Every structure is written in structure tokens, then in C-alpha cells.
């Protein structure tokens, strides 16, 4: 987590990412992509335009070092050119409390603020169960209503234990997180998107702001805009298939996918607890990316039928304040 200060903070951020940061309202955030000059995705970030005169940026933990190096280098470049921009790295922990409708009830008990006024992808600084200076953002990685709480590192155990004191709150492991985010059609960095994948190939064109497309002033813009115009050779798709039998497991990451004369790659896959079938996402040639296209997946050296399926696999339940 980091904060970007200064008169030119939006200019700085937009020199690195594809999103329209300037259009964000106070305390509104957006998912955006940090790209390289080849159009590849270096990381996916959440950038919030806070009402406290700074941008709040959340990187993936696994990408934090490389993201920070890129951001620090760009700060130096802009400062040398006379820009007013400053970067602060936070020593904060991040707790994710996810799952409607219990989440709102559990958290509201520890807030003086009205959580009902906080919409999806908006945030506010507040005291949470007696811990001051927390930034609560209504977002998450499960497809359900949830929050991510930025909390001073010295008090994160205290807050976690306070939340776990409610019998409806459970610790969730990576398996639960992974099945939920896959049901919601959300990418995992390093699996479904990486520096060799463009936003167009990854079906993430919606992250490109309209103004930014016209200006073409983000890293890799020429490559990305050419792909939008000419269509990419491959695309990220969702896949569903029937269970393959006891002990067979689901369609797993890196299983080669076979289409007549057209290979593809599965990047994420698991049994869906909600749908009682196997779900996966991966990349196929664009001609085979239409929903309803029948393909074949290989699991444990055996071929099984699969269907290209629109994502999210399970409807999402993000909260929009009335």
C-alpha cells in the first residue's frame, strides 16, 4: 500500500496505468492495470482518489517490489522535470472481510460511520472497533459484498481477533479465496494475467478510460490500441465441464486444452462449490472464444468436453448504496 501526494499526483499515476484517474470522485477507487511498453500487464492495482489530498494505491503483495521500483523511478523522472509528486510507502496491513449479508452487520457493530452509505469501490477513513486511522474500502476478491480494511500493522492482530469474536466470522484459506474469485471471473496475477498478456487479450478492455484511449498516453498504448482495432489473436475465456469422476479432480491450471488444430492454455481451474461442476479460465484463439463454443480439455492425459462460458460463472453481489 502506498500514497501519492503532490499537485501532479494524477499525472504521475496516469503515466503508469491505463485508467482514467482524473475522473475519479473523492474517495472513489478503480481497478486499473500497470502496463509496460509492450502492452503487457505488470500488475493490477486499485487506485483511490481520496478526499485527503492523496492517491491511495494497493498493489498485489507478490508484485510489490517491482511495482515500487517502477513508481520510485517515475517519481524521480517527474521531479527532475519540475513536477510536484511524492511517494509514501505505508506500513499497514490489509484485512479482507467478505460475504454478504453478514459482512455489513458484523462490521457495522464496530463503526460510528454508516456503512450503508459506502458503495462498491468507494472508501473512507474511520475507526474500526476502536482502532483509529483505518481506511475501509468496499471491494473484494470474492464477487460478494465485502470490505478491505487498511489497518496500522501494530494493531492488525487486535482487529482480526475482534472480528473473529463474532461466530459468523471465519478465517478463509486460499482454496476458498480461489474458488470464489474464479466463480466471479476474476483474474489472479501470475496465472491469468502477466507481463506477456495485454488488456485486450485478457478481456480487460473495460479498464481503459475513454479519454486515455484517445490520448494514447499510457505505456504500451500503441500495441494495445492496435489490438482493439485489429482484434487480438487470442482471448481469455471461461470454461465449464462436468465433474470427471472420483479422484479425477477438475480442470487444472496449465492443462493443455485441445481444439481441432488449435491449442490453448488453461490458466486457472477448480471444482465450483456453488455450481457443482468444474470451472476454468484460460486462453484460446479468438475464433474459438465465443460463448457456447464446444472445446476439449485434457485432464490427467484424458480428454473431456468443455464449453466456453460467459463470466462471471456465478452472479456477483457488489453493494451499491441507494
mmCIF file of C-alpha atoms in Angstrom:
data_model
loop_
_atom_site.group_PDB
_atom_site.id
_atom_site.type_symbol
_atom_site.label_atom_id
_atom_site.label_comp_id
_atom_site.label_asym_id
_atom_site.label_seq_id
_atom_site.Cartn_x
_atom_site.Cartn_y
_atom_site.Cartn_z
ATOM 1 C CA UNK A 1 0.000 0.000 0.000
ATOM 2 C CA UNK A 2 1.237 3.471 -0.840
ATOM 3 C CA UNK A 3 0.130 7.082 -1.006
ATOM 4 C CA UNK A 4 0.936 9.560 -3.752
ATOM 5 C CA UNK A 5 0.980 13.244 -2.832
ATOM 6 C CA UNK A 6 1.531 16.461 -4.776
ATOM 7 C CA UNK A 7 -0.108 18.671 -7.375
ATOM 8 C CA UNK A 8 0.942 16.288 -10.177
ATOM 9 C CA UNK A 9 -0.093 13.022 -8.491
ATOM 10 C CA UNK A 10 -2.748 12.226 -11.133
ATOM 11 C CA UNK A 11 -0.297 12.980 -13.951
ATOM 12 C CA UNK A 12 2.177 10.610 -12.280
ATOM 13 C CA UNK A 13 -0.338 7.782 -11.890
ATOM 14 C CA UNK A 14 -1.695 8.121 -15.413
ATOM 15 C CA UNK A 15 1.843 7.848 -16.797
ATOM 16 C CA UNK A 16 1.896 4.278 -15.436
ATOM 17 C CA UNK A 17 -1.662 2.908 -15.710
ATOM 18 C CA UNK A 18 -4.429 2.663 -18.316
ATOM 19 C CA UNK A 19 -7.309 4.005 -16.187
ATOM 20 C CA UNK A 20 -8.852 7.462 -16.071
ATOM 21 C CA UNK A 21 -7.694 8.508 -12.612
ATOM 22 C CA UNK A 22 -8.610 12.169 -13.156
ATOM 23 C CA UNK A 23 -12.325 11.330 -13.435
ATOM 24 C CA UNK A 24 -12.499 9.602 -10.025
ATOM 25 C CA UNK A 25 -14.664 11.373 -7.466
ATOM 26 C CA UNK A 26 -13.382 11.969 -3.916
ATOM 27 C CA UNK A 27 -12.908 8.622 -2.127
ATOM 28 C CA UNK A 28 -13.772 6.650 -5.287
ATOM 29 C CA UNK A 29 -11.422 3.928 -6.495
ATOM 30 C CA UNK A 30 -10.961 1.827 -9.606
ATOM 31 C CA UNK A 31 -9.253 -1.363 -10.686
ATOM 32 C CA UNK A 32 -6.574 -0.421 -13.181
ATOM 33 C CA UNK A 33 -3.612 -2.011 -14.938
ATOM 34 C CA UNK A 34 0.059 -1.079 -14.717
ATOM 35 C CA UNK A 35 1.425 -1.803 -18.201
ATOM 36 C CA UNK A 36 4.819 -1.990 -19.908
ATOM 37 C CA UNK A 37 5.867 -0.600 -23.284
ATOM 38 C CA UNK A 38 4.911 -3.881 -24.998
ATOM 39 C CA UNK A 39 1.367 -3.625 -23.661
ATOM 40 C CA UNK A 40 1.911 -6.372 -21.078
ATOM 41 C CA UNK A 41 0.317 -6.230 -17.641
ATOM 42 C CA UNK A 42 2.927 -5.597 -14.938
ATOM 43 C CA UNK A 43 0.274 -5.684 -12.198
ATOM 44 C CA UNK A 44 -3.362 -4.937 -11.497
ATOM 45 C CA UNK A 45 -3.861 -2.190 -8.918
ATOM 46 C CA UNK A 46 -6.650 -0.463 -7.054
ATOM 47 C CA UNK A 47 -6.163 3.304 -7.158
ATOM 48 C CA UNK A 48 -8.373 5.544 -4.996
ATOM 49 C CA UNK A 49 -8.660 9.308 -5.272
ATOM 50 C CA UNK A 50 -9.009 10.104 -1.570
ATOM 51 C CA UNK A 51 -10.605 13.251 -0.154
ATOM 52 C CA UNK A 52 -7.407 13.713 1.865
ATOM 53 C CA UNK A 53 -5.232 15.185 -0.923
ATOM 54 C CA UNK A 54 -3.516 11.969 -1.982
ATOM 55 C CA UNK A 55 -3.998 8.868 -4.125
ATOM 56 C CA UNK A 56 -4.155 5.550 -2.262
ATOM 57 C CA UNK A 57 -2.643 2.660 -4.231
ATOM 58 C CA UNK A 58 -2.906 -1.065 -3.433
ATOM 59 C CA UNK A 59 -0.609 -3.459 -5.297
ATOM 60 C CA UNK A 60 -0.555 -7.241 -5.276
ATOM 61 C CA UNK A 61 1.780 -8.361 -2.491
ATOM 62 C CA UNK A 62 3.738 -10.578 -4.899
ATOM 63 C CA UNK A 63 4.337 -7.613 -7.210
ATOM 64 C CA UNK A 64 5.052 -5.012 -4.520
ATOM 65 C CA UNK A 65 8.823 -4.828 -5.039
ATOM 66 C CA UNK A 66 8.732 -4.413 -8.815
ATOM 67 C CA UNK A 67 5.779 -2.004 -8.641
ATOM 68 C CA UNK A 68 7.558 0.129 -6.064
ATOM 69 C CA UNK A 69 10.742 0.243 -8.135
ATOM 70 C CA UNK A 70 8.782 1.427 -11.177
ATOM 71 C CA UNK A 71 6.901 4.035 -9.151
ATOM 72 C CA UNK A 72 10.057 5.364 -7.469
ATOM 73 C CA UNK A 73 11.863 5.681 -10.820
ATOM 74 C CA UNK A 74 8.933 7.577 -12.334
ATOM 75 C CA UNK A 75 8.749 9.903 -9.323
ATOM 76 C CA UNK A 76 12.437 10.777 -9.807
ATOM 77 C CA UNK A 77 11.898 11.413 -13.522
ATOM 78 C CA UNK A 78 8.954 13.710 -12.925
ATOM 79 C CA UNK A 79 10.607 15.526 -10.034
ATOM 80 C CA UNK A 80 13.680 16.148 -12.209
ATOM 81 C CA UNK A 81 11.355 17.713 -14.796
ATOM 82 C CA UNK A 82 9.868 20.006 -12.170
ATOM 83 C CA UNK A 83 6.714 18.071 -11.266
ATOM 84 C CA UNK A 84 5.250 18.109 -7.765
ATOM 85 C CA UNK A 85 4.833 14.457 -6.756
ATOM 86 C CA UNK A 86 5.856 12.460 -3.679
ATOM 87 C CA UNK A 87 5.503 8.766 -2.784
ATOM 88 C CA UNK A 88 4.927 7.312 0.687
ATOM 89 C CA UNK A 89 5.025 3.542 1.317
ATOM 90 C CA UNK A 90 2.668 2.517 4.126
ATOM 91 C CA UNK A 91 3.482 0.066 6.898
ATOM 92 C CA UNK A 92 -0.132 -1.077 7.037
ATOM 93 C CA UNK A 93 -1.727 -4.498 6.978
ATOM 94 C CA UNK A 94 -4.796 -5.308 4.884
ATOM 95 C CA UNK A 95 -7.699 -7.365 6.238
ATOM 96 C CA UNK A 96 -10.439 -8.565 3.881
ATOM 97 C CA UNK A 97 -13.874 -9.166 5.437
ATOM 98 C CA UNK A 98 -16.075 -10.690 2.744
ATOM 99 C CA UNK A 99 -19.526 -12.193 2.261
ATOM 100 C CA UNK A 100 -22.977 -10.615 2.203
ATOM 101 C CA UNK A 101 -25.214 -10.073 4.087
ATOM 102 C CA UNK A 102 -23.345 -10.896 7.299
ATOM 103 C CA UNK A 103 -20.342 -8.720 6.498
ATOM 104 C CA UNK A 104 -22.226 -5.437 6.831
ATOM 105 C CA UNK A 105 -23.881 -6.446 10.094
ATOM 106 C CA UNK A 106 -20.617 -7.644 11.659
ATOM 107 C CA UNK A 107 -18.616 -4.566 10.653
ATOM 108 C CA UNK A 108 -21.325 -2.007 11.401
ATOM 109 C CA UNK A 109 -21.232 -3.065 15.056
ATOM 110 C CA UNK A 110 -17.723 -1.612 15.297
ATOM 111 C CA UNK A 111 -18.274 1.609 13.321
ATOM 112 C CA UNK A 112 -19.645 5.044 14.123
ATOM 113 C CA UNK A 113 -19.930 5.665 10.347
ATOM 114 C CA UNK A 114 -22.947 4.401 8.392
ATOM 115 C CA UNK A 115 -21.623 1.564 6.223
ATOM 116 C CA UNK A 116 -24.816 1.725 4.158
ATOM 117 C CA UNK A 117 -23.582 4.955 2.572
ATOM 118 C CA UNK A 118 -20.409 3.318 1.267
ATOM 119 C CA UNK A 119 -20.826 1.968 -2.283
ATOM 120 C CA UNK A 120 -18.746 -0.601 -4.115
ATOM 121 C CA UNK A 121 -15.226 0.711 -4.925
ATOM 122 C CA UNK A 122 -15.603 3.652 -2.526
ATOM 123 C CA UNK A 123 -13.737 4.097 0.739
ATOM 124 C CA UNK A 124 -13.461 6.212 3.872
ATOM 125 C CA UNK A 125 -11.088 6.614 6.784
ATOM 126 C CA UNK A 126 -12.695 5.612 10.073
ATOM 127 C CA UNK A 127 -12.213 3.981 13.463
ATOM 128 C CA UNK A 128 -12.946 0.236 13.345
ATOM 129 C CA UNK A 129 -13.660 -1.493 16.674
ATOM 130 C CA UNK A 130 -11.584 1.113 18.480
ATOM 131 C CA UNK A 131 -8.673 1.127 16.011
ATOM 132 C CA UNK A 132 -8.357 4.650 14.550
ATOM 133 C CA UNK A 133 -6.973 5.591 11.141
ATOM 134 C CA UNK A 134 -8.312 2.610 9.188
ATOM 135 C CA UNK A 135 -9.268 3.029 5.526
ATOM 136 C CA UNK A 136 -12.294 0.866 4.758
ATOM 137 C CA UNK A 137 -12.810 0.164 1.037
ATOM 138 C CA UNK A 138 -15.969 -1.595 -0.149
ATOM 139 C CA UNK A 139 -14.433 -4.097 -2.532
ATOM 140 C CA UNK A 140 -13.051 -7.610 -2.540
ATOM 141 C CA UNK A 141 -11.987 -10.679 -4.400
ATOM 142 C CA UNK A 142 -14.981 -12.976 -3.909
ATOM 143 C CA UNK A 143 -17.777 -11.480 -6.013
ATOM 144 C CA UNK A 144 -19.766 -10.839 -2.829
ATOM 145 C CA UNK A 145 -20.280 -7.675 -0.795
ATOM 146 C CA UNK A 146 -17.172 -7.096 1.271
ATOM 147 C CA UNK A 147 -14.546 -4.677 2.520
ATOM 148 C CA UNK A 148 -10.785 -4.433 2.644
ATOM 149 C CA UNK A 149 -9.534 -2.680 5.768
ATOM 150 C CA UNK A 150 -6.149 -0.954 5.743
ATOM 151 C CA UNK A 151 -5.054 -1.036 9.381
ATOM 152 C CA UNK A 152 -1.848 0.065 11.171
ATOM 153 C CA UNK A 153 0.334 -3.053 11.339
ATOM 154 C CA UNK A 154 0.761 -2.847 15.109
ATOM 155 C CA UNK A 155 -2.979 -3.300 15.685
ATOM 156 C CA UNK A 156 -3.943 -5.769 12.951
ATOM 157 C CA UNK A 157 -3.918 -8.818 15.256
ATOM 158 C CA UNK A 158 -6.149 -6.985 17.729
ATOM 159 C CA UNK A 159 -8.644 -6.096 14.997
ATOM 160 C CA UNK A 160 -8.564 -9.578 13.441
ATOM 161 C CA UNK A 161 -9.240 -11.200 16.798
ATOM 162 C CA UNK A 162 -12.075 -8.763 17.478
ATOM 163 C CA UNK A 163 -13.724 -9.664 14.165
ATOM 164 C CA UNK A 164 -13.204 -13.377 14.761
ATOM 165 C CA UNK A 165 -15.022 -12.980 18.071
ATOM 166 C CA UNK A 166 -18.251 -12.943 16.072
ATOM 167 C CA UNK A 167 -19.390 -16.557 15.499
ATOM 168 C CA UNK A 168 -20.295 -15.783 11.861
ATOM 169 C CA UNK A 169 -16.706 -14.781 11.005
ATOM 170 C CA UNK A 170 -14.262 -17.478 9.940
ATOM 171 C CA UNK A 171 -10.703 -17.405 8.708
ATOM 172 C CA UNK A 172 -10.649 -18.265 4.990
ATOM 173 C CA UNK A 173 -7.794 -20.065 3.285
ATOM 174 C CA UNK A 174 -6.508 -19.738 -0.244
ATOM 175 C CA UNK A 175 -8.679 -22.589 -1.563
ATOM 176 C CA UNK A 176 -11.860 -20.752 -0.575
ATOM 177 C CA UNK A 177 -10.497 -17.484 -1.937
ATOM 178 C CA UNK A 178 -9.508 -19.109 -5.225
ATOM 179 C CA UNK A 179 -12.819 -20.877 -5.876
ATOM 180 C CA UNK A 180 -14.772 -17.706 -5.080
ATOM 181 C CA UNK A 181 -12.710 -15.378 -7.269
ATOM 182 C CA UNK A 182 -12.845 -17.895 -10.124
ATOM 183 C CA UNK A 183 -16.637 -18.214 -9.828
ATOM 184 C CA UNK A 184 -16.700 -14.406 -10.069
ATOM 185 C CA UNK A 185 -14.493 -14.492 -13.188
ATOM 186 C CA UNK A 186 -11.689 -12.500 -11.528
ATOM 187 C CA UNK A 187 -8.073 -12.820 -12.661
ATOM 188 C CA UNK A 188 -5.179 -13.965 -10.486
ATOM 189 C CA UNK A 189 -1.979 -12.125 -11.326
ATOM 190 C CA UNK A 190 0.774 -14.509 -12.403
ATOM 191 C CA UNK A 191 -1.771 -17.115 -13.532
ATOM 192 C CA UNK A 192 -4.353 -15.415 -15.741
ATOM 193 C CA UNK A 193 -2.528 -12.162 -16.475
ATOM 194 C CA UNK A 194 1.164 -11.276 -16.595
ATOM 195 C CA UNK A 195 3.718 -9.188 -18.472
ATOM 196 C CA UNK A 196 3.180 -11.247 -21.647
ATOM 197 C CA UNK A 197 -0.584 -10.639 -21.605
ATOM 198 C CA UNK A 198 -2.259 -7.454 -22.851
ATOM 199 C CA UNK A 199 -5.526 -5.996 -21.507
ATOM 200 C CA UNK A 200 -7.198 -6.819 -24.826
ATOM 201 C CA UNK A 201 -6.178 -10.483 -24.752
ATOM 202 C CA UNK A 202 -7.252 -10.687 -21.108
ATOM 203 C CA UNK A 203 -10.740 -9.278 -21.874
ATOM 204 C CA UNK A 204 -9.979 -6.297 -19.634
ATOM 205 C CA UNK A 205 -10.530 -3.542 -22.200
ATOM 206 C CA UNK A 206 -13.127 -2.030 -19.847
ATOM 207 C CA UNK A 207 -10.254 -0.837 -17.613
ATOM 208 C CA UNK A 208 -9.104 1.608 -20.339
ATOM 209 C CA UNK A 209 -10.607 5.038 -19.814
ATOM 210 C CA UNK A 210 -12.226 6.614 -22.898
ATOM 211 C CA UNK A 211 -10.078 9.721 -22.588
ATOM 212 C CA UNK A 212 -6.967 7.599 -22.174
ATOM 213 C CA UNK A 213 -7.723 5.645 -25.358
ATOM 214 C CA UNK A 214 -7.905 8.879 -27.300
ATOM 215 C CA UNK A 215 -4.767 10.354 -25.729
ATOM 216 C CA UNK A 216 -2.793 7.085 -26.015
ATOM 217 C CA UNK A 217 -0.531 8.342 -23.244
ATOM 218 C CA UNK A 218 -0.057 5.166 -21.183
ATOM 219 C CA UNK A 219 2.731 2.555 -21.530
ATOM 220 C CA UNK A 220 2.107 0.171 -24.424
ATOM 221 C CA UNK A 221 -0.724 2.273 -25.852
ATOM 222 C CA UNK A 222 0.267 1.694 -29.488
ATOM 223 C CA UNK A 223 0.211 -2.093 -29.074
ATOM 224 C CA UNK A 224 -2.990 -2.135 -27.030
ATOM 225 C CA UNK A 225 -4.952 0.218 -29.285
ATOM 226 C CA UNK A 226 -3.835 -1.700 -32.396
ATOM 227 C CA UNK A 227 -5.189 -4.898 -30.832
ATOM 228 C CA UNK A 228 -8.516 -3.225 -30.093
ATOM 229 C CA UNK A 229 -8.783 -2.138 -33.719
ATOM 230 C CA UNK A 230 -7.494 -5.313 -35.359
ATOM 231 C CA UNK A 231 -8.704 -7.856 -32.732
ATOM 232 C CA UNK A 232 -6.222 -9.968 -30.733
ATOM 233 C CA UNK A 233 -5.120 -13.423 -31.850
ATOM 234 C CA UNK A 234 -6.095 -14.957 -28.519
ATOM 235 C CA UNK A 235 -8.576 -14.165 -25.743
ATOM 236 C CA UNK A 236 -9.235 -15.100 -22.147
ATOM 237 C CA UNK A 237 -12.412 -17.178 -21.821
ATOM 238 C CA UNK A 238 -14.370 -19.063 -19.196
ATOM 239 C CA UNK A 239 -14.855 -22.825 -19.427
ATOM 240 C CA UNK A 240 -17.269 -25.234 -17.767
ATOM 241 C CA UNK A 241 -17.204 -29.011 -17.764
ATOM 242 C CA UNK A 242 -18.856 -31.888 -15.943
ATOM 243 C CA UNK A 243 -17.052 -33.494 -12.983
ATOM 244 C CA UNK A 244 -14.576 -36.088 -14.233
ATOM 245 C CA UNK A 245 -15.264 -38.734 -11.610
ATOM 246 C CA UNK A 246 -13.939 -39.738 -8.221
ATOM 247 C CA UNK A 247 -10.310 -38.821 -7.778
ATOM 248 C CA UNK A 248 -10.204 -37.140 -11.170
ATOM 249 C CA UNK A 249 -10.264 -33.564 -9.941
ATOM 250 C CA UNK A 250 -11.203 -30.562 -12.011
ATOM 251 C CA UNK A 251 -9.716 -28.751 -14.951
ATOM 252 C CA UNK A 252 -6.463 -27.519 -13.510
ATOM 253 C CA UNK A 253 -4.120 -24.665 -14.359
ATOM 254 C CA UNK A 254 -1.692 -25.409 -17.174
ATOM 255 C CA UNK A 255 -3.746 -28.332 -18.515
ATOM 256 C CA UNK A 256 -3.284 -28.177 -22.276
ATOM 257 C CA UNK A 257 -6.574 -27.564 -23.983
ATOM 258 C CA UNK A 258 -7.216 -29.170 -27.337
ATOM 259 C CA UNK A 259 -9.291 -27.623 -30.092
ATOM 260 C CA UNK A 260 -9.118 -29.166 -33.564
ATOM 261 C CA UNK A 261 -5.676 -27.931 -34.663
ATOM 262 C CA UNK A 262 -5.886 -25.034 -32.185
ATOM 263 C CA UNK A 263 -4.081 -25.423 -28.845
ATOM 264 C CA UNK A 264 -4.879 -23.285 -25.829
ATOM 265 C CA UNK A 265 -3.833 -22.914 -22.216
ATOM 266 C CA UNK A 266 -5.816 -23.273 -19.017
ATOM 267 C CA UNK A 267 -4.577 -20.687 -16.509
ATOM 268 C CA UNK A 268 -6.949 -21.311 -13.574
ATOM 269 C CA UNK A 269 -9.349 -24.098 -12.781
ATOM 270 C CA UNK A 270 -11.136 -25.856 -9.926
ATOM 271 C CA UNK A 271 -14.427 -27.528 -8.975
ATOM 272 C CA UNK A 272 -17.098 -24.904 -8.313
ATOM 273 C CA UNK A 273 -18.787 -25.477 -4.929
ATOM 274 C CA UNK A 274 -21.698 -23.250 -5.996
ATOM 275 C CA UNK A 275 -22.347 -24.797 -9.421
ATOM 276 C CA UNK A 276 -21.327 -28.408 -8.702
ATOM 277 C CA UNK A 277 -19.322 -28.542 -11.909
ATOM 278 C CA UNK A 278 -15.769 -27.774 -12.983
ATOM 279 C CA UNK A 279 -14.920 -24.207 -13.990
ATOM 280 C CA UNK A 280 -11.788 -22.757 -15.508
ATOM 281 C CA UNK A 281 -10.420 -19.825 -17.433
ATOM 282 C CA UNK A 282 -7.679 -19.681 -19.999
ATOM 283 C CA UNK A 283 -6.687 -18.520 -23.461
ATOM 284 C CA UNK A 284 -7.847 -19.754 -26.861
ATOM 285 C CA UNK A 285 -7.554 -18.405 -30.372
ATOM 286 C CA UNK A 286 -10.037 -15.572 -30.838
ATOM 287 C CA UNK A 287 -12.075 -17.557 -33.371
ATOM 288 C CA UNK A 288 -12.928 -20.080 -30.633
ATOM 289 C CA UNK A 289 -13.730 -17.555 -27.895
ATOM 290 C CA UNK A 290 -17.475 -17.132 -28.432
ATOM 291 C CA UNK A 291 -19.680 -18.342 -25.559
ATOM 292 C CA UNK A 292 -21.213 -21.738 -26.380
ATOM 293 C CA UNK A 293 -18.218 -22.990 -28.379
ATOM 294 C CA UNK A 294 -17.510 -26.653 -27.632
ATOM 295 C CA UNK A 295 -13.872 -27.468 -26.854
ATOM 296 C CA UNK A 296 -11.933 -30.337 -25.365
ATOM 297 C CA UNK A 297 -9.789 -30.198 -22.240
ATOM 298 C CA UNK A 298 -7.144 -32.656 -21.221
ATOM 299 C CA UNK A 299 -7.176 -33.798 -17.583
ATOM 300 C CA UNK A 300 -4.688 -36.445 -16.461
ATOM 301 C CA UNK A 301 -3.979 -37.349 -20.096
ATOM 302 C CA UNK A 302 -7.673 -37.932 -20.818
ATOM 303 C CA UNK A 303 -9.825 -35.669 -22.966
ATOM 304 C CA UNK A 304 -13.132 -34.281 -21.703
ATOM 305 C CA UNK A 305 -15.714 -31.992 -23.336
ATOM 306 C CA UNK A 306 -15.890 -28.366 -22.171
ATOM 307 C CA UNK A 307 -17.937 -25.335 -23.111
ATOM 308 C CA UNK A 308 -16.811 -21.731 -23.489
ATOM 309 C CA UNK A 309 -18.949 -19.939 -20.906
ATOM 310 C CA UNK A 310 -19.624 -16.280 -20.202
ATOM 311 C CA UNK A 311 -18.152 -14.980 -16.949
ATOM 312 C CA UNK A 312 -18.855 -14.461 -14.119
ATOM 313 C CA UNK A 313 -19.891 -18.073 -13.688
ATOM 314 C CA UNK A 314 -21.863 -17.109 -10.562
ATOM 315 C CA UNK A 315 -23.680 -13.721 -10.401
ATOM 316 C CA UNK A 316 -21.855 -11.128 -8.308
ATOM 317 C CA UNK A 317 -23.426 -9.218 -5.402
ATOM 318 C CA UNK A 318 -21.498 -5.968 -5.134
ATOM 319 C CA UNK A 319 -23.174 -3.309 -2.985
ATOM 320 C CA UNK A 320 -24.463 -0.078 -4.475
ATOM 321 C CA UNK A 321 -25.667 2.497 -1.958
ATOM 322 C CA UNK A 322 -29.160 3.878 -2.567
#
